[in-house]
XYZ file of C-alpha atoms in Angstrom:
595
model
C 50.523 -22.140 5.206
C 48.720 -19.895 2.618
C 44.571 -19.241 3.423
C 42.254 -18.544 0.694
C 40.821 -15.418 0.953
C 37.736 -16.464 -0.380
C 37.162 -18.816 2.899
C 37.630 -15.711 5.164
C 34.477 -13.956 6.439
C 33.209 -11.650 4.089
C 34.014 -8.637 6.367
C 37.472 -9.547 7.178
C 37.591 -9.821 2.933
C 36.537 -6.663 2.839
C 39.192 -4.938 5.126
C 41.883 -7.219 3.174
C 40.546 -5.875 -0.163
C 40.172 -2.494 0.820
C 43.837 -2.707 1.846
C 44.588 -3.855 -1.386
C 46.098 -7.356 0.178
C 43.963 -9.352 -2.082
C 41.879 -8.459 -5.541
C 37.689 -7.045 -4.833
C 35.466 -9.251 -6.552
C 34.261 -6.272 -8.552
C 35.109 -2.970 -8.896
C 32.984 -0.317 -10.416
C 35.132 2.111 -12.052
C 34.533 6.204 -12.596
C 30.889 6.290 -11.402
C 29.267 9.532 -10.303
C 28.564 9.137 -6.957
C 25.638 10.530 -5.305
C 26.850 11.418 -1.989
C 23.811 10.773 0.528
C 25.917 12.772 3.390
C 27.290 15.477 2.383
C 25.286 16.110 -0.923
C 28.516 16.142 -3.055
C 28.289 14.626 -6.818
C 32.232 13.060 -7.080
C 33.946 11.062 -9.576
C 34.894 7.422 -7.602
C 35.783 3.625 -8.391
C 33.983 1.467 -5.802
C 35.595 -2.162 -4.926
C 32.968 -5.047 -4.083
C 33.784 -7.969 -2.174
C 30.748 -10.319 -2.360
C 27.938 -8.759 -1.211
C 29.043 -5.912 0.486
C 31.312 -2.598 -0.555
C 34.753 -2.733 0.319
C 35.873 0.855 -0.490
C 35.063 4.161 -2.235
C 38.110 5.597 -3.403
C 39.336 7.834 -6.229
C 39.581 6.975 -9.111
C 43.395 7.204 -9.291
C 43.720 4.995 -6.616
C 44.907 1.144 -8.182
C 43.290 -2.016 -7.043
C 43.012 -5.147 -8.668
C 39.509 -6.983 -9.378
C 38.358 -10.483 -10.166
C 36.100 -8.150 -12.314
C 36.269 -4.872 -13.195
C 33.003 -2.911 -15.243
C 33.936 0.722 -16.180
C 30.926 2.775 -15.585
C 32.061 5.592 -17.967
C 30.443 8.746 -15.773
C 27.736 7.390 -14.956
C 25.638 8.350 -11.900
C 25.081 6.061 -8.741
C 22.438 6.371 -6.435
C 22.010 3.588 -3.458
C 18.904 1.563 -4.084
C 15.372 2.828 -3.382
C 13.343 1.808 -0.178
C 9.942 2.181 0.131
C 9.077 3.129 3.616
C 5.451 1.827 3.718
C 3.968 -0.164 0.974
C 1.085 -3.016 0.490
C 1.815 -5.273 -1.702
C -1.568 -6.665 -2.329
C -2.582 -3.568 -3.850
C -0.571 -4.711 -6.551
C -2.628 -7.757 -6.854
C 0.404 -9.696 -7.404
C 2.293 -12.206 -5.434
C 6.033 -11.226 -3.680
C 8.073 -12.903 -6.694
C 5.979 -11.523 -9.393
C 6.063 -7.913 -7.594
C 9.697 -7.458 -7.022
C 10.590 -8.744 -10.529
C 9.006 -5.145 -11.518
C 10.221 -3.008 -9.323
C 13.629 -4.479 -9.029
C 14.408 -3.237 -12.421
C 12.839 0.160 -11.285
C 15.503 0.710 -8.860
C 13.765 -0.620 -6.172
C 15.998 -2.622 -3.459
C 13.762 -3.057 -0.542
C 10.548 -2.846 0.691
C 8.753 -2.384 4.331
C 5.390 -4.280 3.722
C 2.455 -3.690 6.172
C 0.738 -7.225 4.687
C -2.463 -6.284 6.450
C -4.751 -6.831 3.850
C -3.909 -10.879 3.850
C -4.499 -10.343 7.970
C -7.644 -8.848 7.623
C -8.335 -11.822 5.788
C -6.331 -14.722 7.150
C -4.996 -13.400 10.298
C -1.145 -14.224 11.622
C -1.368 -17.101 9.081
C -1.341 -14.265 6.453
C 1.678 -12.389 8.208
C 3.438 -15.209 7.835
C 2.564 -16.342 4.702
C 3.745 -12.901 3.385
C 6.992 -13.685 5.470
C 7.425 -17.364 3.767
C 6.650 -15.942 0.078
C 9.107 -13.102 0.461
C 11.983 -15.550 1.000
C 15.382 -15.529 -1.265
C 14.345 -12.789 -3.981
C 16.260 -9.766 -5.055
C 14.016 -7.489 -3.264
C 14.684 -6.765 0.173
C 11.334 -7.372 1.922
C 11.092 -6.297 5.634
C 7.981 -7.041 6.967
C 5.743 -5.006 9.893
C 3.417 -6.583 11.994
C -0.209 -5.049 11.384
C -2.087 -4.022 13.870
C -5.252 -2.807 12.216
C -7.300 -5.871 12.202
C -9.622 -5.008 11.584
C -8.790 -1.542 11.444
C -12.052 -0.488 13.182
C -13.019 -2.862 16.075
C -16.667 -2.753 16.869
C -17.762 -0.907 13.116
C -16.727 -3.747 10.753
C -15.485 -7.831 11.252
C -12.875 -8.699 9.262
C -11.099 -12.346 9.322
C -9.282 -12.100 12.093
C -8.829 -9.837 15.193
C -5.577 -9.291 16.569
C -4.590 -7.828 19.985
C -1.519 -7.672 22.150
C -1.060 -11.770 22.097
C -1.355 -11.629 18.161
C 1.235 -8.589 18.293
C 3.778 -9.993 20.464
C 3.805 -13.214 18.131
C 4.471 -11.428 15.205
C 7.007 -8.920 16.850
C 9.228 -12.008 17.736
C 9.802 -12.720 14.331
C 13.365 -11.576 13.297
C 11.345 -10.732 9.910
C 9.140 -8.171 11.657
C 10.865 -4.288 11.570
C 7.996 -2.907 13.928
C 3.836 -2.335 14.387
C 2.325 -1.283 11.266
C 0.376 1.790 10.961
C -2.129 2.549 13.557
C -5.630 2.806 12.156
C -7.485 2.941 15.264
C -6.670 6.404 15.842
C -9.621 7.029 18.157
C -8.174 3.545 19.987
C -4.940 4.750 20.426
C -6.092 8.401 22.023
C -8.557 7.325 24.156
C -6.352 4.251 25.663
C -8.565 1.520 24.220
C -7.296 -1.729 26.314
C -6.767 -3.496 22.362
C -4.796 -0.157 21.463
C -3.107 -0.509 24.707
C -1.979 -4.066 24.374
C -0.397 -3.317 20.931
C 1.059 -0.009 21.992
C 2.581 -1.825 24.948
C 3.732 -4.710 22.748
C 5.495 -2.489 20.219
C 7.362 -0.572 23.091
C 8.681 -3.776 24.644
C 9.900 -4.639 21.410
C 11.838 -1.712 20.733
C 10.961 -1.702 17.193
C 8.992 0.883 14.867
C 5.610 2.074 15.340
C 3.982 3.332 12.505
C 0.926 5.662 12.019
C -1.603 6.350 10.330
C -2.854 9.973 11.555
C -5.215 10.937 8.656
C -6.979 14.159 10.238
C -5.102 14.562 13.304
C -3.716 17.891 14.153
C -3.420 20.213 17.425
C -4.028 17.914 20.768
C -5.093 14.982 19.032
C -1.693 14.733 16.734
C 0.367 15.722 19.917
C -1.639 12.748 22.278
C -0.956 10.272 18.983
C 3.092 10.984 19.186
C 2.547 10.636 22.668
C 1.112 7.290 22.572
C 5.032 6.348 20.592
C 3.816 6.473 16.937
C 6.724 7.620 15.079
C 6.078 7.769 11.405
C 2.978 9.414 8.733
C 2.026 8.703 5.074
C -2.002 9.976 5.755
C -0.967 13.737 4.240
C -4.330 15.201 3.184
C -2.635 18.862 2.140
C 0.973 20.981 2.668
C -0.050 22.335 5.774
C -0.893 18.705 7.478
C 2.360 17.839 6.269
C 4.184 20.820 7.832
C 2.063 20.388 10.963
C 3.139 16.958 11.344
C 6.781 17.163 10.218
C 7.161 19.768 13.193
C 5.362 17.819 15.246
C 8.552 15.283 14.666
C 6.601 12.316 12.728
C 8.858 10.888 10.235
C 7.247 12.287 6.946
C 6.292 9.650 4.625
C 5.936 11.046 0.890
C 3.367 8.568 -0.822
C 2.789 8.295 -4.292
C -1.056 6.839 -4.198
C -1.836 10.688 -3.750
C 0.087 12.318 -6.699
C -2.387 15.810 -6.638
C -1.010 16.488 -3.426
C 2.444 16.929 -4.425
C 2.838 19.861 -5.948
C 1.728 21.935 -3.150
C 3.733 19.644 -0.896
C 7.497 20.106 -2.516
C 6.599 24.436 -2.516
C 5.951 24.099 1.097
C 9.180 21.768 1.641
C 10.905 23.893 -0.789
C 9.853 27.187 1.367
C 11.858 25.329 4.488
C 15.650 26.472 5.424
C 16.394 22.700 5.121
C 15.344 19.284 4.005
C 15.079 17.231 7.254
C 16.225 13.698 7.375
C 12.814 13.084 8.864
C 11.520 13.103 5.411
C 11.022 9.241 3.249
C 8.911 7.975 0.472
C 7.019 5.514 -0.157
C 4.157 3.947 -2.347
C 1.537 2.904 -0.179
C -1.104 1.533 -3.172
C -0.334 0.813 -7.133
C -2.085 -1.220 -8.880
C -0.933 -3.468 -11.308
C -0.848 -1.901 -14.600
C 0.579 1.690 -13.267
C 3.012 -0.733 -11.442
C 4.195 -2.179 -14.671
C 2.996 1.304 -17.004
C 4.342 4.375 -14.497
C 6.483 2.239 -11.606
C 6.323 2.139 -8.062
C 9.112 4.038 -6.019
C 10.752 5.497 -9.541
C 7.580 7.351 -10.261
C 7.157 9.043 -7.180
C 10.941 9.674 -7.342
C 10.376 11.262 -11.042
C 7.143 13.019 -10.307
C 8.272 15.180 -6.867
C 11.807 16.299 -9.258
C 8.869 17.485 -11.918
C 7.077 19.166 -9.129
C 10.681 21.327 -8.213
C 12.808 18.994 -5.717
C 16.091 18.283 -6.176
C 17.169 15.317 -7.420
C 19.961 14.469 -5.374
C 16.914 15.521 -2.348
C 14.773 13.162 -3.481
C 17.109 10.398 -3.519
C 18.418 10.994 -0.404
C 14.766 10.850 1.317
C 14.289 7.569 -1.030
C 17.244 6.111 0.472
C 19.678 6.954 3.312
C 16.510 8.608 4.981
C 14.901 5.609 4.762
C 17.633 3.027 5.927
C 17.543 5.934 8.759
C 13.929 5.309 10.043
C 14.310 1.547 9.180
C 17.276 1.581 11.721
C 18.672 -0.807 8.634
C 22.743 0.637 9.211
C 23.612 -1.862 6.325
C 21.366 0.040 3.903
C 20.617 3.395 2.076
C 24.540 4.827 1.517
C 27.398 3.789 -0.725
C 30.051 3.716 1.913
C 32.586 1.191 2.819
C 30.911 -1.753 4.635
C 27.272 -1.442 3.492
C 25.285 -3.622 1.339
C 26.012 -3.282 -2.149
C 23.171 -2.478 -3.467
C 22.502 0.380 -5.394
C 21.779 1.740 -9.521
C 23.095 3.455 -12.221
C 21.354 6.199 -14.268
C 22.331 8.972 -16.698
C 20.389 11.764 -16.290
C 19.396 13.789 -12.673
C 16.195 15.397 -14.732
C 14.774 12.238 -15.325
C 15.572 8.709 -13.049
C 15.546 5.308 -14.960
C 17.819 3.062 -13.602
C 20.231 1.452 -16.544
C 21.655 -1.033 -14.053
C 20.319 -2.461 -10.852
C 22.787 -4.008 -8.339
C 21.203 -6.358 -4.868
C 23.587 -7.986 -2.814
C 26.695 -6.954 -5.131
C 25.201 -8.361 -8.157
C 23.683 -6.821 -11.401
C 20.323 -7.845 -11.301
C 18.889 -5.497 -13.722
C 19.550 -3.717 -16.957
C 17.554 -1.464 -18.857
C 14.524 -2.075 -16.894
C 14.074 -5.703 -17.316
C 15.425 -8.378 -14.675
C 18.566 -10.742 -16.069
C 16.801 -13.151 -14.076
C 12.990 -14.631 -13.175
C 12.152 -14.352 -9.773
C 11.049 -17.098 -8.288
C 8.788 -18.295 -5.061
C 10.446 -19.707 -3.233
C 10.094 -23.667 -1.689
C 7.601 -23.695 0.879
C 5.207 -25.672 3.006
C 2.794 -22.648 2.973
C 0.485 -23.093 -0.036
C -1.222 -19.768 -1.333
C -4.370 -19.202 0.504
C -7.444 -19.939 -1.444
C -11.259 -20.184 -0.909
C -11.798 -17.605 1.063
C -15.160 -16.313 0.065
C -17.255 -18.219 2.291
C -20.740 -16.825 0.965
C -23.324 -18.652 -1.102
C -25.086 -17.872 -4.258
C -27.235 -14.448 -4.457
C -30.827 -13.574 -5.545
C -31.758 -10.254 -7.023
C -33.819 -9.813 -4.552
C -30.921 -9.533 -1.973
C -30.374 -6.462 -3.372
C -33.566 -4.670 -2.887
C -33.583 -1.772 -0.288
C -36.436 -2.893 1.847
C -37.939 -0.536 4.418
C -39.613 -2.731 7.740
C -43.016 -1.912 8.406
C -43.853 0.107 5.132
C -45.404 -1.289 3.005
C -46.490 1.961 0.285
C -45.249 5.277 1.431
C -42.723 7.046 2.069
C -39.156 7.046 4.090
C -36.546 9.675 5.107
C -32.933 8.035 4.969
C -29.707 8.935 6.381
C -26.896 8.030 3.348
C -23.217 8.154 2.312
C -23.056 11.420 0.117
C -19.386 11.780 -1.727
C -16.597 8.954 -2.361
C -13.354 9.276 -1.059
C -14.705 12.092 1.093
C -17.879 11.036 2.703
C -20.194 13.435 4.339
C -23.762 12.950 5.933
C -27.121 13.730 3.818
C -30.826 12.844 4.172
C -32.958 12.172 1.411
C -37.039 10.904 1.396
C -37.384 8.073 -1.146
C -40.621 6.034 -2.180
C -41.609 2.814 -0.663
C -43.531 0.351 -2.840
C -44.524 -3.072 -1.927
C -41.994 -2.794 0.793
C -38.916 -1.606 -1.291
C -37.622 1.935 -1.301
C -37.404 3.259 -4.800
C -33.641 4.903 -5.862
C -34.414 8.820 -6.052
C -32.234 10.234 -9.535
C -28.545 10.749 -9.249
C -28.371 8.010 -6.389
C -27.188 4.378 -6.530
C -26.719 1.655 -3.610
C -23.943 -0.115 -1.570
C -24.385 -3.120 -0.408
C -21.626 -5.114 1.693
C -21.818 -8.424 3.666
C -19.330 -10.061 5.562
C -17.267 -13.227 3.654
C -15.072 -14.662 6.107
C -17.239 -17.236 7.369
C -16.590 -15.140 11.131
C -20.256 -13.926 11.778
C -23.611 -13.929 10.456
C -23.377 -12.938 6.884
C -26.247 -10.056 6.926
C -26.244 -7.928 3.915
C -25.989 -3.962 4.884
C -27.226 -1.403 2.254
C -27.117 2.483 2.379
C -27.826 4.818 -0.255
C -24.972 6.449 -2.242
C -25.118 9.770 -3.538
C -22.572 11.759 -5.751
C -21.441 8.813 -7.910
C -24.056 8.992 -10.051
C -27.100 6.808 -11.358
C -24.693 3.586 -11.850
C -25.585 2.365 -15.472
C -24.032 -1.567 -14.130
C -22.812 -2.791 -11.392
C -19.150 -2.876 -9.580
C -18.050 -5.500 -7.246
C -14.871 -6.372 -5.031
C -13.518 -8.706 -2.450
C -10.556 -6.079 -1.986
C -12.459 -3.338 0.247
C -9.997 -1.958 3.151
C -9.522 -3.190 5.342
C -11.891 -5.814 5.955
C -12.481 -7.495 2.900
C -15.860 -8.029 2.861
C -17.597 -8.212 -0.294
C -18.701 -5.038 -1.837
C -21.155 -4.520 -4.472
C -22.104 -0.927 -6.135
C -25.130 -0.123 -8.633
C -28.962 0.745 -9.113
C -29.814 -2.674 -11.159
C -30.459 -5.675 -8.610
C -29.729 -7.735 -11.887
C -26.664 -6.065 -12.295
C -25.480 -6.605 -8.675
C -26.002 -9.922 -8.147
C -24.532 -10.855 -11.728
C -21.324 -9.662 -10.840
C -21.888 -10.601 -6.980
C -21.850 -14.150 -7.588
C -19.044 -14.201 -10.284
C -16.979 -13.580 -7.658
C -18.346 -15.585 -5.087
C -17.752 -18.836 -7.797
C -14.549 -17.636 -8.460
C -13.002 -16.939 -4.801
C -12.708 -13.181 -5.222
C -10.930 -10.436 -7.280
C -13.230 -7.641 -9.238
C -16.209 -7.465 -11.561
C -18.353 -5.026 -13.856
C -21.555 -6.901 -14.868
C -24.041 -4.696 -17.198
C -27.628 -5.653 -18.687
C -27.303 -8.388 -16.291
C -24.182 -9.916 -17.732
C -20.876 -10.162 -16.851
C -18.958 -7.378 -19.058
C -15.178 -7.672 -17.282
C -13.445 -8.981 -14.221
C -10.137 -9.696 -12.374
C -10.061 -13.288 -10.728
C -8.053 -12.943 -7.430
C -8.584 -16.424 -6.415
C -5.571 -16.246 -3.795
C -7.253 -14.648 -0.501
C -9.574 -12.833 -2.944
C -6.808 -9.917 -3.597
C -3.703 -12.130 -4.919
C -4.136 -13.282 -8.766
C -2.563 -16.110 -10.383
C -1.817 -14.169 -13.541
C 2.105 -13.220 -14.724
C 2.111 -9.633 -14.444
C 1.740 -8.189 -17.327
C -1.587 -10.497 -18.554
C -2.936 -8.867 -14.792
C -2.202 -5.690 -15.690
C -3.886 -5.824 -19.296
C -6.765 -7.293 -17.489
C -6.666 -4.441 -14.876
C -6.359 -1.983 -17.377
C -9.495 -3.269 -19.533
C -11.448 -3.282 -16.315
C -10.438 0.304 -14.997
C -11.523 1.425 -19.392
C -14.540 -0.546 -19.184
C -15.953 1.007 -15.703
C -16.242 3.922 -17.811
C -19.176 2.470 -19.362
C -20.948 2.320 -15.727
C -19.370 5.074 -13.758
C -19.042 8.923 -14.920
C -16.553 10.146 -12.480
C -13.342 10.793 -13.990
C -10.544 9.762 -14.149
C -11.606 6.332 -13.598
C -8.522 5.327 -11.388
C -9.883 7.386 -8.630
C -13.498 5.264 -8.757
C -11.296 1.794 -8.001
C -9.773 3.810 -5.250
C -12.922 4.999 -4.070
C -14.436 1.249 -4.426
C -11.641 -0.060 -2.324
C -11.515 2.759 0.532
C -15.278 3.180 0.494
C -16.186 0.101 3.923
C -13.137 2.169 5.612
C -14.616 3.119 8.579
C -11.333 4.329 10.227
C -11.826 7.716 8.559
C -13.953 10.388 9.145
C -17.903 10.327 7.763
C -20.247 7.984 6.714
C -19.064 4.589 5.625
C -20.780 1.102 5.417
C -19.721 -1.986 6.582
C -20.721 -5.576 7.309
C -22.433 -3.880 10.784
C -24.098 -1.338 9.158
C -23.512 2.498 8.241
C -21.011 3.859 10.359
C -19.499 7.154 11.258
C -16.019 7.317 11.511
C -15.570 10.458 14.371
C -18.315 9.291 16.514
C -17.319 5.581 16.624
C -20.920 4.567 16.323
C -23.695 2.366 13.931
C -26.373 4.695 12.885
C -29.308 3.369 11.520
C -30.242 4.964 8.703
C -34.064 5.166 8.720
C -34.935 8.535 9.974
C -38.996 8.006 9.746
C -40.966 6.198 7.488
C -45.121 6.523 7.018
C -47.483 5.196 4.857
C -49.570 6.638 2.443
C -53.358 5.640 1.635
């Protein structure tokens, strides 16, 4: 009795095909094989039975193929998988997202989705989960466990803890904890850091960090807790310092200045450890679609002097390494089959994408539209649970003055916040904005706890000629409104309170651009590229507000500046908040009238 070969399990296929018993269903002929292992470059025809490889072989060797594609010299590299990402910085949803960075070479993901749990709690974990389903991108998910990521300085939607944890961590879909905000938690043995420490253990799955600042004893006690990975790299030597510390190094694009001193003090090393990944972190939507994800960090470190076959290798196997993914990350004989073609090593752009065995991609564009897929879980919607503003909720009023004078502790800087005092002038009640400063205002939208407005003033961004507003503040979420103009503020406030979230620039007291993100007011209903033209015209516009330069780094100031995980001043839906002391300060120094 004869047995079709096709009915055979694919692995037992795979050994018959390599054997040359019965015919690959592909085979990729005379491709220039990166060689993850050994570092070689070698001329090889590679034999696919369905979704996974079958052989590597020479090119002499002769097999027969349902299909055979010749690849005439060109190079192969296994697919590219981004070690830490969050997708919601893309503003997009999962189908929309990997149809762009599929065709960028881009075959899996590990997405920390805790932005939507900050918001919507587990339901948002698994919501990511459900909407991740049956696409060409690989998404592996990680638990988060920074919700919020500051317990006690901020509320977000949700507040997870061991019980939340272990939930999550039972989900085949869950790789491991996601990074560890609470630094200062996970140090001093909080009983919330110690429930999700504990949790993660038990698992035996990944625990990611987040060690922004930490060096010496406090790096050491944050390994020792069983954190195992990095992408907070604030200069070369914190990324030396942590690499021999034994973190896995994760290389993030969000932070592109960084790099070049980063590769000379890799470069200065006697090898490239295996300890060493990428990954993306944060791109928004239009340098998602206008730069990449993955392929320009890949592109950008080989301009900065690595290697490419280096950077590859970190963007791949080393990556399938920390995963603990042995199906992924290598072009060997019983992996997936997913990798790309490309013809140059001076410059990466995939010509031909390949997930699961199949060409998915050419050129950069995807042969096929992604696609949500079927599901009970409906995107999450109306999640701004705040009514309508006055103008007058945005007037810095100082209790018990009513003319005079007050001294005021205030956020000085943006991404890097420091302490400053200044004495401002109180009339009828209100404190009067000194030159050069603007305000922050931020109250809580989840519907969780009173929904008090906290204001601080803001120096070091300028006198704000408008207003800036945004539902997407890490990690919380609360709504976040910056400018001088109360008219201004509440204008672009309460466009996004009608609209269920997203960003705004109102000037004059009108609306002058905005973003709807209707879907947990960070997700937007828009096809990519109409998001990132809208993006795009928004980042341009806040030029007309906002002097700093270049204006990418002011939306990435917006977003990070309620993060009260990191060091300095920040404000929050509590109050204003220092990051090293763990404490609410209240920023009225003195106040006194004046006859």
């Amino acid at each position: 009795m004869t047995t079709d070969s096709s009915a055979l399990p694919l692995r037992r296929r795979a050994v018959q095909a390599a054997m040359g018993k019965t015919p690959f269903d592909k085979l990729l002929k005379n491709a220039n094989l990166l060689d993850m292992v050994t570092g070689e470059i070698r001329l090889v025809d590679i034999g696919l039975t369905g979704s996974m490889i079958a052989s590597v072989h020479p090119c002499s060797d002769a097999f027969e193929a349902v299909e055979t594609l010749d690849l005439a010299g060109a190079y192969l590299s296994p697919g590219l998988i981004d070690t830490h990402v969050h997708v919601e910085s893309s503003h997009l949803s999962a189908d929309r997202y990997a149809q762009i960075v599929v065709a960028q070479g881009t075959t899996t993901i590990y997405w920390d989705p805790h932005e939507l749990a900050n918001v919507l709690g587990v339901a948002g974990v698994r919501y990511a989960v459900e909407s991740s389903r049956g696409l060409s991108l690989r998404v592996i998910c990680a638990a988060p466990s920074s919700v919020p990521s500051t317990p006690g300085l901020e509320t977000s939607g949700a507040d997870f803890r061991g019980a939340e944890m272990q939930t999550m961590l039972d989900w085949p879909e869950v790789a491991g904890v996601a990074e560890m905000m609470d630094m200062h938690g996970v140090i001093n043995g909080s009983e919330r850091m110690l429930e999700i420490l504990e949790a993660g253990l038990q698992s035996g799955k990944l625990i990611e960090g987040h060690a922004r600042g930490l060096k010496g004893k406090t790096l050491q006690a944050y390994l020792a807790a069983g954190v195992g990975s990095d992408h907070e790299l604030t200069s070369a030597e914190d990324a030396l310092e942590k690499l021999r510390a034994g973190l896995n190094l994760q290389i993030r694009g969000s932070h592109p200045y960084l790099l070049p001193d980063i590769v000379a003090a890799l470069n200065a090393l006697p090898h490239l450890s295996s300890q060493i990944t990428l990954c993306t972190d944060d791109v928004p939507p239009d340098f998602l679609m206008e730069r990449g994800g993955m392929i320009a960090l890949v592109n950008t470190l080989i301009d900065c002097g690595l290697r490419a076959e280096d950077v590859l290798r970190m963007a791949s196997f080393n990556a399938a390494l920390r995963l603990k993914r042995d199906d992924l990350g290598l072009i060997a004989a019983g992996r997936t089959a997913d990798f790309f073609t490309f013809d140059s090593l001076q410059h990466i752009r995939p010509a031909r994408v390949f997930v699961n065995g199949e060409c998915v991609a050419k050129a950069g564009h995807m042969l096929r539209e992604e696609s949500a897929p079927p599901s009970a879980m409906q995107p999450p919607r109306a999640t701004v649970h705040l009514n309508a503003l006055q103008a007058t909720d945005f007037q810095l009023r100082i209790p018990g003055i009513k003319n005079g004078k007050a001294t005021l502790r205030h956020i000085k800087g943006a991404r890097f916040t420091q302490w400053n005092e200044t004495t401002v002038e109180v009339r009828d009640g209100i404190a009067q904005l000194p030159a050069g400063f603007s305000l922050i205002w931020v109250q809580h939208r989840h519907g969780k706890s009173p929904a008090k407005a906290q204001m601080a003033l803001l120096e070091g961004w300028g006198e704000l000629r408008g207003a800036i507003a945004t539902t997407y503040s890490h990690d919380s979420h609360n709504l976040v409104v910056l400018g001088r103009n109360p008219a201004d503020m509440v204008r672009a406030a309460n466009h996004l309170i009608a609209c269920g979230g997203g960003m705004a620039l109102a000037q004059n007291a009108e609306l002058l651009a905005s973003v709807e993100m209707p879907i947990a007011g960070m997700l937007s209903d828009l096809p990519a590229s109409e998001l990132a033209a809208q993006f795009k015209n928004l980042r341009e516009l806040s030029a007309q507000i906002a002097d700093w330069e270049p204006p990418y780094r002011v939306f990435k100031a917006i977003e990070g500046t309620c993060l009260a995980c990191n060091a300095g001043p920040h404000l929050t839906d509590l109050g204003l908040t220092d990051g090293g002391t763990r404490q609410i300060i209240n920023p009225l120094v003195a106040a006194w009238e004046i006859e």
